[in-house]
Amino acid sequence: MTALYILDRAEAPIPETAAGMLPSWRRQKLEPLKNENARQECLCAGLLFLFAAKRRGLSPDEPVTLLPAGKPVFAGRNDHFFSLSHSGRFVLCAFAVSPVGADIQQIRPFSPGILRRFSSGEQAFFHALPQEERQAAFFRLWTRKEAWVKAVSGSRMVSLSESDVTAPLPGLHFFDFAPAEGYAAALCGADSAPPSVLTLTTHELLCSPELTDRHTRSEKNTQTGSVLSGGNM
């Protein structure tokens, strides 16, 4: 069964010191970011990934590689797949035993020109809707398309206009949901059953057994590094 982990980060920001818990591939993504919100999103996504990996019985330091499109995947194994997404106050992490894609978007005004990235079937579906329903419908379609790209991009390069997510796609299923009013989200994968869902606050995430042990080891490593550095001066 696909497992979906949702972090609601509205409660409080996560301290930057928690970055020491991140695996190397996520620290590399975090380090060049300067914007405070972007850093928080990246940090929260990395910590939620660690939590989910531990819940699935995986080592948090399992090797991860980036595909040409930038999608992170476990290196050298085909029994566990994951997908990350964040928008606004929410972060998603989906885990499955087959390729999976997750996407979340905060509903907001959008440029009509972006509809050119929709297939003809999707554009027809969109324009057939009453005007007052179109904004929410746009983001339902968009999150489906992003989730689809993430689910299939491990095997080939794809573009958003290649699929029609208003029609059945062979071997794939969508799960649409909204963690709160004003958001749209979707999962895409081979699993036809609804995912198991676990929602956490930032406090619950940081205090979880899955992270407290790693935080302790991270602090010990930092202290050891400081002692060694002092000895070399």
Coordinates of C-alpha atoms in Angstrom, one line a residue, residues 55-180:
R55 CA 8.7 4.2 9.2
R56 CA 9.2 2.0 6.1
G57 CA 12.2 0.2 7.7
L58 CA 14.8 1.9 5.5
S59 CA 18.1 3.4 6.6
P60 CA 17.9 7.2 6.5
D61 CA 21.2 7.2 4.8
E62 CA 20.1 4.9 2.0
P63 CA 21.9 6.1 -1.2
V64 CA 19.8 8.5 -3.3
T65 CA 20.6 9.7 -6.7
L66 CA 19.0 12.5 -8.9
L67 CA 17.6 11.7 -12.3
P68 CA 18.2 14.1 -15.2
A69 CA 14.9 15.9 -14.5
G70 CA 16.0 16.4 -10.8
K71 CA 13.8 13.7 -9.3
P72 CA 15.5 11.9 -6.3
V73 CA 15.3 8.1 -6.3
F74 CA 16.9 5.4 -4.3
A75 CA 20.1 4.2 -6.0
G76 CA 20.2 0.6 -7.1
R77 CA 16.9 -0.6 -5.7
N78 CA 13.5 -1.1 -7.2
D79 CA 11.4 -2.1 -4.2
H80 CA 11.0 1.4 -2.7
F81 CA 10.0 4.7 -4.3
F82 CA 9.2 8.1 -2.9
S83 CA 8.1 11.5 -4.0
L84 CA 8.3 14.9 -2.3
S85 CA 6.3 18.1 -2.7
H86 CA 5.6 21.3 -0.8
S87 CA 3.5 24.4 -1.2
G88 CA 2.4 27.0 1.4
R89 CA 2.2 25.4 4.8
F90 CA 2.2 21.8 3.7
V91 CA 4.9 19.2 2.8
L92 CA 4.1 15.8 1.3
C93 CA 6.1 12.6 1.2
A94 CA 4.7 9.5 -0.5
F95 CA 6.3 6.1 -0.3
A96 CA 5.3 3.1 -2.4
V97 CA 6.7 -0.2 -3.7
S98 CA 6.3 1.0 -7.3
P99 CA 7.0 4.4 -8.9
V100 CA 4.9 7.1 -7.3
G101 CA 4.4 10.9 -7.8
A102 CA 2.9 13.4 -5.3
D103 CA 2.2 17.1 -5.8
I104 CA 0.5 19.8 -3.8
Q105 CA -0.3 23.4 -4.7
Q106 CA -1.8 26.3 -2.9
I107 CA -4.7 27.6 -4.9
R108 CA -4.0 31.1 -6.2
P109 CA -4.5 33.2 -9.3
F110 CA -2.8 31.8 -12.4
S111 CA -2.0 33.0 -15.9
P112 CA -4.4 31.7 -18.6
G113 CA -1.4 31.2 -20.9
I114 CA -0.3 28.3 -18.8
L115 CA -3.3 26.4 -20.2
R116 CA -1.2 25.8 -23.3
R117 CA 0.6 23.2 -21.4
F118 CA -2.6 21.2 -21.0
S119 CA -3.7 18.6 -23.6
S120 CA -6.7 19.3 -25.8
G121 CA -8.9 17.0 -23.7
E122 CA -7.9 18.8 -20.5
Q123 CA -8.5 22.2 -22.1
A124 CA -11.9 21.1 -23.3
F125 CA -12.7 19.8 -19.7
F126 CA -11.6 23.1 -18.2
H127 CA -13.5 25.4 -20.6
A128 CA -16.7 23.4 -20.1
L129 CA -16.8 24.3 -16.4
P130 CA -18.6 27.3 -15.0
Q131 CA -16.3 30.3 -14.4
E132 CA -16.5 30.1 -10.7
E133 CA -15.2 26.5 -10.7
R134 CA -12.2 27.0 -12.9
Q135 CA -9.6 28.1 -10.5
A136 CA -10.0 25.1 -8.2
A137 CA -10.3 22.8 -11.2
F138 CA -7.1 24.2 -12.8
F139 CA -5.1 23.2 -9.7
R140 CA -6.8 19.8 -9.5
L141 CA -5.6 19.2 -13.1
W142 CA -2.2 20.7 -12.5
T143 CA -1.4 18.6 -9.4
R144 CA -2.5 15.5 -11.3
K145 CA -0.2 16.3 -14.1
E146 CA 2.8 17.1 -11.8
A147 CA 2.2 13.8 -9.9
W148 CA 2.0 11.9 -13.2
V149 CA 5.3 13.4 -14.4
K150 CA 7.0 12.4 -11.1
A151 CA 5.6 8.9 -11.3
V152 CA 6.8 8.2 -14.9
S153 CA 9.9 10.3 -15.2
G154 CA 12.0 7.6 -13.7
S155 CA 11.7 5.6 -16.9
R156 CA 11.7 8.4 -19.6
M157 CA 11.7 12.1 -20.1
V158 CA 8.1 13.5 -20.3
S159 CA 6.3 16.8 -20.8
L160 CA 3.1 18.0 -19.1
S161 CA 1.2 18.2 -22.4
E162 CA 1.9 14.5 -23.1
S163 CA -0.9 13.2 -20.9
D164 CA -4.6 13.7 -20.4
V165 CA -5.3 13.3 -16.7
T166 CA -9.1 13.7 -17.2
A167 CA -9.0 10.2 -18.9
P168 CA -7.8 6.8 -17.5
L169 CA -4.1 6.2 -17.9
P170 CA -3.0 2.6 -18.5
G171 CA -1.6 1.1 -15.3
L172 CA -1.9 4.3 -13.3
H173 CA -4.4 5.6 -10.7
F174 CA -4.9 9.1 -9.2
F175 CA -5.9 10.0 -5.7
D176 CA -7.1 13.6 -5.3
F177 CA -7.2 15.3 -1.9
A178 CA -6.9 18.6 -0.1
P179 CA -5.2 18.8 3.3
A180 CA -6.9 22.1 4.0

